[in-house]
């Protein structure tokens, strides 16, 4: 029995160490502008070579991962990019910023008095402070020679899905493709990017946090504008539709198949 306990302890320690090394592969960084700080993690491709160019993926987390520890934003999504098979097949630079606790990626009033939450988007007010810092961060990295200007992608879940739709509306010429998971947005601004940016939207039919109809409205708006978005609605999933979305075998192949035509 004692040997069994020792074996279990060793397995736990090894597993924990492996996890720590994995998350540690995302370098800790921070963007500081005029006293405002945006913590973020950055994953370089294996055998990174500054003389080559790589796709850039911006990943926006959900409301539960807000803070300033520069750690919680790795909770969902980081494993997808650390997967050895994905790193080998799809070498890319991945940036995962962390939104402050008192801010939001999208410019929206969120009423949590009842669920699903009620959302009132305020696009005309301009980007939030957090989103403004994200835009500056993107600007900085797209100046780097090792970033492929034709392959900048954005992915987000929940609050990050809302931020994804808003980023597309504010920067319709920047992104080659986008993935929005259990998100929401203002359908009125879909016209800004409908025919420019391929979108794959995911949602759980049982979602009682962000209503699945929010995604349906965005997809309907894109269709109305003549776009051809992808839509995956999971009949079994609640809010955590990111789990089956990350398991989709075509997720990254589809994302990386899209490219702009900048010279």
Short mmCIF file of C-alpha atoms in Angstrom, two decimals:
data_model
loop_
_atom_site.label_atom_id
_atom_site.label_comp_id
_atom_site.label_asym_id
_atom_site.label_seq_id
_atom_site.Cartn_x
_atom_site.Cartn_y
_atom_site.Cartn_z
CA UNK A 1 0.00 0.00 0.00
CA UNK A 2 2.83 2.37 0.89
CA UNK A 3 4.47 1.73 -2.48
CA UNK A 4 1.16 2.44 -4.23
CA UNK A 5 0.85 5.77 -2.42
CA UNK A 6 4.43 6.62 -3.37
CA UNK A 7 3.75 5.74 -7.00
CA UNK A 8 0.61 7.89 -7.07
CA UNK A 9 2.52 10.79 -5.51
CA UNK A 10 5.25 10.50 -8.13
CA UNK A 11 2.69 10.41 -10.93
CA UNK A 12 1.01 13.53 -9.53
CA UNK A 13 4.33 15.37 -9.19
CA UNK A 14 5.37 14.42 -12.73
CA UNK A 15 1.99 15.44 -14.14
CA UNK A 16 2.07 18.75 -12.28
CA UNK A 17 5.62 19.43 -13.43
CA UNK A 18 4.68 18.68 -17.04
CA UNK A 19 1.71 21.06 -16.77
CA UNK A 20 3.90 23.76 -15.25
CA UNK A 21 6.42 23.33 -18.06
CA UNK A 22 3.66 23.47 -20.66
CA UNK A 23 2.10 26.69 -19.39
CA UNK A 24 5.60 28.03 -18.91
CA UNK A 25 6.09 27.70 -22.68
CA UNK A 26 3.92 30.80 -22.93
CA UNK A 27 6.34 33.60 -22.06
CA UNK A 28 5.11 36.22 -19.60
CA UNK A 29 5.04 39.69 -21.08
CA UNK A 30 3.24 43.01 -20.57
CA UNK A 31 2.36 46.03 -22.66
CA UNK A 32 2.56 49.29 -20.68
CA UNK A 33 1.26 52.52 -22.19
CA UNK A 34 0.87 55.72 -20.14
CA UNK A 35 0.42 53.79 -16.90
CA UNK A 36 -2.02 51.25 -18.34
CA UNK A 37 -0.86 47.63 -18.33
CA UNK A 38 -1.99 44.72 -20.46
CA UNK A 39 -0.49 41.44 -19.24
CA UNK A 40 -0.17 38.81 -21.94
CA UNK A 41 1.37 35.45 -22.67
CA UNK A 42 3.16 34.66 -25.88
CA UNK A 43 3.98 31.30 -27.44
CA UNK A 44 6.65 31.17 -30.12
CA UNK A 45 6.79 28.33 -32.65
CA UNK A 46 9.22 25.54 -31.95
CA UNK A 47 12.66 26.26 -33.38
CA UNK A 48 11.63 29.86 -33.88
CA UNK A 49 13.67 31.59 -36.57
CA UNK A 50 13.39 35.39 -36.78
CA UNK A 51 14.40 35.17 -40.45
CA UNK A 52 11.17 33.29 -41.24
CA UNK A 53 7.55 34.49 -41.11
CA UNK A 54 4.78 32.95 -39.02
CA UNK A 55 1.01 33.34 -38.63
CA UNK A 56 -0.14 35.33 -35.61
CA UNK A 57 -3.09 34.17 -33.49
CA UNK A 58 -4.75 36.48 -30.97
CA UNK A 59 -6.78 34.54 -28.41
CA UNK A 60 -9.28 36.38 -26.19
CA UNK A 61 -10.40 34.69 -22.96
CA UNK A 62 -13.75 34.83 -21.15
CA UNK A 63 -14.92 37.00 -18.25
CA UNK A 64 -13.97 34.42 -15.62
CA UNK A 65 -10.29 34.67 -16.52
CA UNK A 66 -9.99 38.42 -16.06
CA UNK A 67 -7.40 39.75 -13.62
CA UNK A 68 -3.76 40.75 -13.47
CA UNK A 69 -1.97 37.51 -12.56
CA UNK A 70 -1.02 36.84 -16.21
CA UNK A 71 -1.99 33.22 -15.65
CA UNK A 72 -5.74 32.66 -15.64
CA UNK A 73 -6.11 33.49 -19.32
CA UNK A 74 -4.30 30.21 -20.06
CA UNK A 75 -7.14 28.19 -18.48
CA UNK A 76 -8.98 27.58 -21.75
CA UNK A 77 -7.24 27.39 -25.08
CA UNK A 78 -3.57 27.14 -24.20
CA UNK A 79 -3.59 23.33 -24.39
CA UNK A 80 -4.81 23.55 -28.00
CA UNK A 81 -1.71 25.47 -29.02
CA UNK A 82 0.67 23.47 -26.84
CA UNK A 83 -0.47 20.19 -28.35
CA UNK A 84 2.63 18.73 -29.97
CA UNK A 85 0.84 17.68 -33.12
CA UNK A 86 -0.62 21.16 -33.57
CA UNK A 87 2.73 22.82 -32.91
CA UNK A 88 4.35 20.66 -35.56
CA UNK A 89 1.65 21.06 -38.19
CA UNK A 90 0.76 24.69 -37.54
CA UNK A 91 3.78 26.69 -36.35
CA UNK A 92 2.49 30.07 -35.23
CA UNK A 93 2.90 32.88 -32.77
CA UNK A 94 0.08 32.84 -30.21
CA UNK A 95 -0.76 35.84 -28.04
CA UNK A 96 -3.12 35.50 -25.07
CA UNK A 97 -3.71 38.87 -23.34
CA UNK A 98 -5.49 39.20 -19.98
CA UNK A 99 -8.32 41.67 -19.53
CA UNK A 100 -8.43 43.55 -16.19
CA UNK A 101 -11.12 42.52 -13.71
CA UNK A 102 -12.99 45.81 -14.07
CA UNK A 103 -12.92 45.94 -17.87
CA UNK A 104 -14.30 44.01 -20.85
CA UNK A 105 -13.05 43.16 -24.32
CA UNK A 106 -16.22 44.45 -26.01
CA UNK A 107 -17.94 47.79 -25.51
CA UNK A 108 -21.14 46.37 -24.01
CA UNK A 109 -23.36 46.79 -20.97
CA UNK A 110 -23.88 43.38 -19.36
CA UNK A 111 -26.95 42.80 -17.17
CA UNK A 112 -26.39 39.71 -15.02
CA UNK A 113 -29.57 40.07 -12.95
CA UNK A 114 -31.10 37.28 -15.04
CA UNK A 115 -29.63 34.48 -17.13
CA UNK A 116 -28.88 34.25 -19.97
CA UNK A 117 -27.23 37.64 -19.55
CA UNK A 118 -28.73 40.66 -21.29
CA UNK A 119 -26.34 42.50 -23.59
CA UNK A 120 -26.50 46.09 -24.81
CA UNK A 121 -23.65 46.76 -27.24
CA UNK A 122 -22.31 50.32 -27.43
CA UNK A 123 -20.01 50.13 -30.45
CA UNK A 124 -20.14 53.86 -31.18
CA UNK A 125 -18.51 54.64 -27.83
CA UNK A 126 -15.25 53.28 -29.21
CA UNK A 127 -13.09 50.47 -27.85
CA UNK A 128 -12.73 49.81 -24.13
CA UNK A 129 -9.36 50.53 -22.54
CA UNK A 130 -8.54 46.81 -22.61
CA UNK A 131 -9.45 46.52 -26.28
CA UNK A 132 -7.49 49.66 -27.09
CA UNK A 133 -4.40 48.05 -25.57
CA UNK A 134 -5.02 44.87 -27.57
CA UNK A 135 -5.16 46.93 -30.77
CA UNK A 136 -1.86 48.56 -29.88
CA UNK A 137 -0.35 45.17 -29.09
CA UNK A 138 -1.39 43.86 -32.50
CA UNK A 139 0.01 46.96 -34.15
CA UNK A 140 3.35 46.43 -32.43
CA UNK A 141 3.71 42.79 -33.45
CA UNK A 142 2.54 43.28 -37.01
CA UNK A 143 5.53 45.59 -37.48
CA UNK A 144 7.84 42.64 -36.81
CA UNK A 145 9.38 41.05 -39.88
CA UNK A 146 8.75 37.54 -38.53
CA UNK A 147 4.96 38.03 -38.54
CA UNK A 148 3.12 37.00 -41.71
CA UNK A 149 0.95 40.04 -42.45
CA UNK A 150 -1.42 37.86 -44.48
CA UNK A 151 -2.14 35.47 -41.64
CA UNK A 152 -3.34 37.28 -38.54
CA UNK A 153 -6.19 35.40 -36.85
CA UNK A 154 -8.45 36.06 -33.87
CA UNK A 155 -10.21 33.53 -31.65
CA UNK A 156 -12.28 34.13 -28.54
CA UNK A 157 -14.74 32.48 -26.19
CA UNK A 158 -17.68 34.00 -24.30
CA UNK A 159 -16.55 37.56 -23.49
CA UNK A 160 -13.68 36.85 -25.88
CA UNK A 161 -16.20 35.85 -28.55
CA UNK A 162 -17.82 39.25 -28.10
CA UNK A 163 -14.40 40.85 -28.40
CA UNK A 164 -13.78 38.84 -31.56
CA UNK A 165 -16.86 40.18 -33.33
CA UNK A 166 -16.02 43.71 -32.21
CA UNK A 167 -12.43 43.43 -33.42
CA UNK A 168 -13.67 42.32 -36.83
CA UNK A 169 -15.99 45.32 -37.00
CA UNK A 170 -13.27 47.75 -35.94
CA UNK A 171 -10.43 46.22 -37.98
CA UNK A 172 -12.03 44.55 -41.04
CA UNK A 173 -8.83 44.63 -43.09
CA UNK A 174 -6.53 43.09 -40.49
CA UNK A 175 -7.71 39.51 -39.97
CA UNK A 176 -7.57 36.56 -42.35
CA UNK A 177 -10.16 34.54 -40.38
CA UNK A 178 -11.92 34.43 -37.02
CA UNK A 179 -13.37 31.87 -34.62
CA UNK A 180 -16.02 33.00 -32.13
CA UNK A 181 -17.14 30.53 -29.46
CA UNK A 182 -20.29 31.12 -27.36
CA UNK A 183 -20.00 34.79 -28.15
CA UNK A 184 -22.26 37.66 -29.15
CA UNK A 185 -22.07 40.92 -31.02
CA UNK A 186 -23.93 43.76 -32.64
CA UNK A 187 -25.42 42.45 -35.92
CA UNK A 188 -25.62 46.01 -37.24
CA UNK A 189 -21.84 46.06 -37.76
CA UNK A 190 -21.55 42.70 -39.50
CA UNK A 191 -21.64 44.61 -42.77
CA UNK A 192 -18.16 45.98 -41.95
CA UNK A 193 -16.49 42.59 -42.36
CA UNK A 194 -19.04 40.14 -43.78
CA UNK A 195 -17.44 39.73 -47.18
CA UNK A 196 -13.88 40.23 -45.99
CA UNK A 197 -13.31 37.81 -43.11
CA UNK A 198 -14.32 34.13 -42.95
CA UNK A 199 -15.98 33.36 -39.61
CA UNK A 200 -16.57 30.06 -37.83
CA UNK A 201 -19.07 30.45 -34.99
CA UNK A 202 -19.71 27.89 -32.25
CA UNK A 203 -22.35 27.70 -29.55
CA UNK A 204 -24.01 25.24 -27.20
CA UNK A 205 -27.77 24.88 -27.63
CA UNK A 206 -28.17 24.61 -23.84
CA UNK A 207 -26.10 27.74 -23.09
CA UNK A 208 -27.75 29.53 -20.15
CA UNK A 209 -25.06 32.21 -19.82
CA UNK A 210 -24.85 33.65 -23.33
CA UNK A 211 -27.97 32.66 -25.25
CA UNK A 212 -27.30 30.65 -28.42
CA UNK A 213 -29.62 33.03 -30.24
CA UNK A 214 -26.84 35.63 -29.89
CA UNK A 215 -24.66 33.60 -32.24
CA UNK A 216 -27.60 32.85 -34.49
CA UNK A 217 -28.22 36.59 -34.86
CA UNK A 218 -24.61 37.20 -35.86
CA UNK A 219 -24.64 34.35 -38.37
CA UNK A 220 -27.96 35.56 -39.78
CA UNK A 221 -26.54 39.05 -40.18
CA UNK A 222 -23.52 37.69 -42.03
CA UNK A 223 -25.73 35.61 -44.32
CA UNK A 224 -27.89 38.66 -44.97
CA UNK A 225 -24.76 40.52 -46.09
CA UNK A 226 -23.90 37.78 -48.56
CA UNK A 227 -21.23 36.03 -46.48
CA UNK A 228 -20.89 32.28 -45.98
CA UNK A 229 -20.03 31.74 -42.31
CA UNK A 230 -19.50 28.36 -40.71
CA UNK A 231 -21.83 27.53 -37.84
CA UNK A 232 -21.54 24.66 -35.37
CA UNK A 233 -24.33 24.32 -32.80
CA UNK A 234 -23.82 21.54 -30.25
CA UNK A 235 -27.12 20.04 -29.14
CA UNK A 236 -25.48 18.66 -25.97
CA UNK A 237 -23.39 21.62 -24.80
CA UNK A 238 -24.04 24.38 -22.29
CA UNK A 239 -21.77 27.42 -22.02
CA UNK A 240 -18.54 25.44 -22.26
CA UNK A 241 -18.93 24.79 -25.98
CA UNK A 242 -15.23 25.61 -26.24
CA UNK A 243 -14.41 22.04 -25.17
CA UNK A 244 -15.97 20.35 -28.22
CA UNK A 245 -14.90 23.29 -30.42
CA UNK A 246 -11.24 22.80 -29.50
CA UNK A 247 -11.64 19.10 -30.27
CA UNK A 248 -12.88 19.73 -33.81
CA UNK A 249 -10.31 18.10 -36.12
CA UNK A 250 -10.85 20.77 -38.79
CA UNK A 251 -10.53 23.76 -36.45
CA UNK A 252 -6.90 24.72 -37.03
CA UNK A 253 -6.69 23.39 -40.61
CA UNK A 254 -9.64 25.64 -41.49
CA UNK A 255 -8.18 28.63 -39.66
CA UNK A 256 -4.76 28.39 -41.31
CA UNK A 257 -6.24 27.77 -44.75
CA UNK A 258 -7.36 31.41 -44.85
CA UNK A 259 -5.04 34.20 -45.92
CA UNK A 260 -5.14 37.82 -47.03
CA UNK A 261 -3.41 39.07 -50.15
CA UNK A 262 -1.21 41.84 -48.81
CA UNK A 263 2.11 42.38 -50.55
#
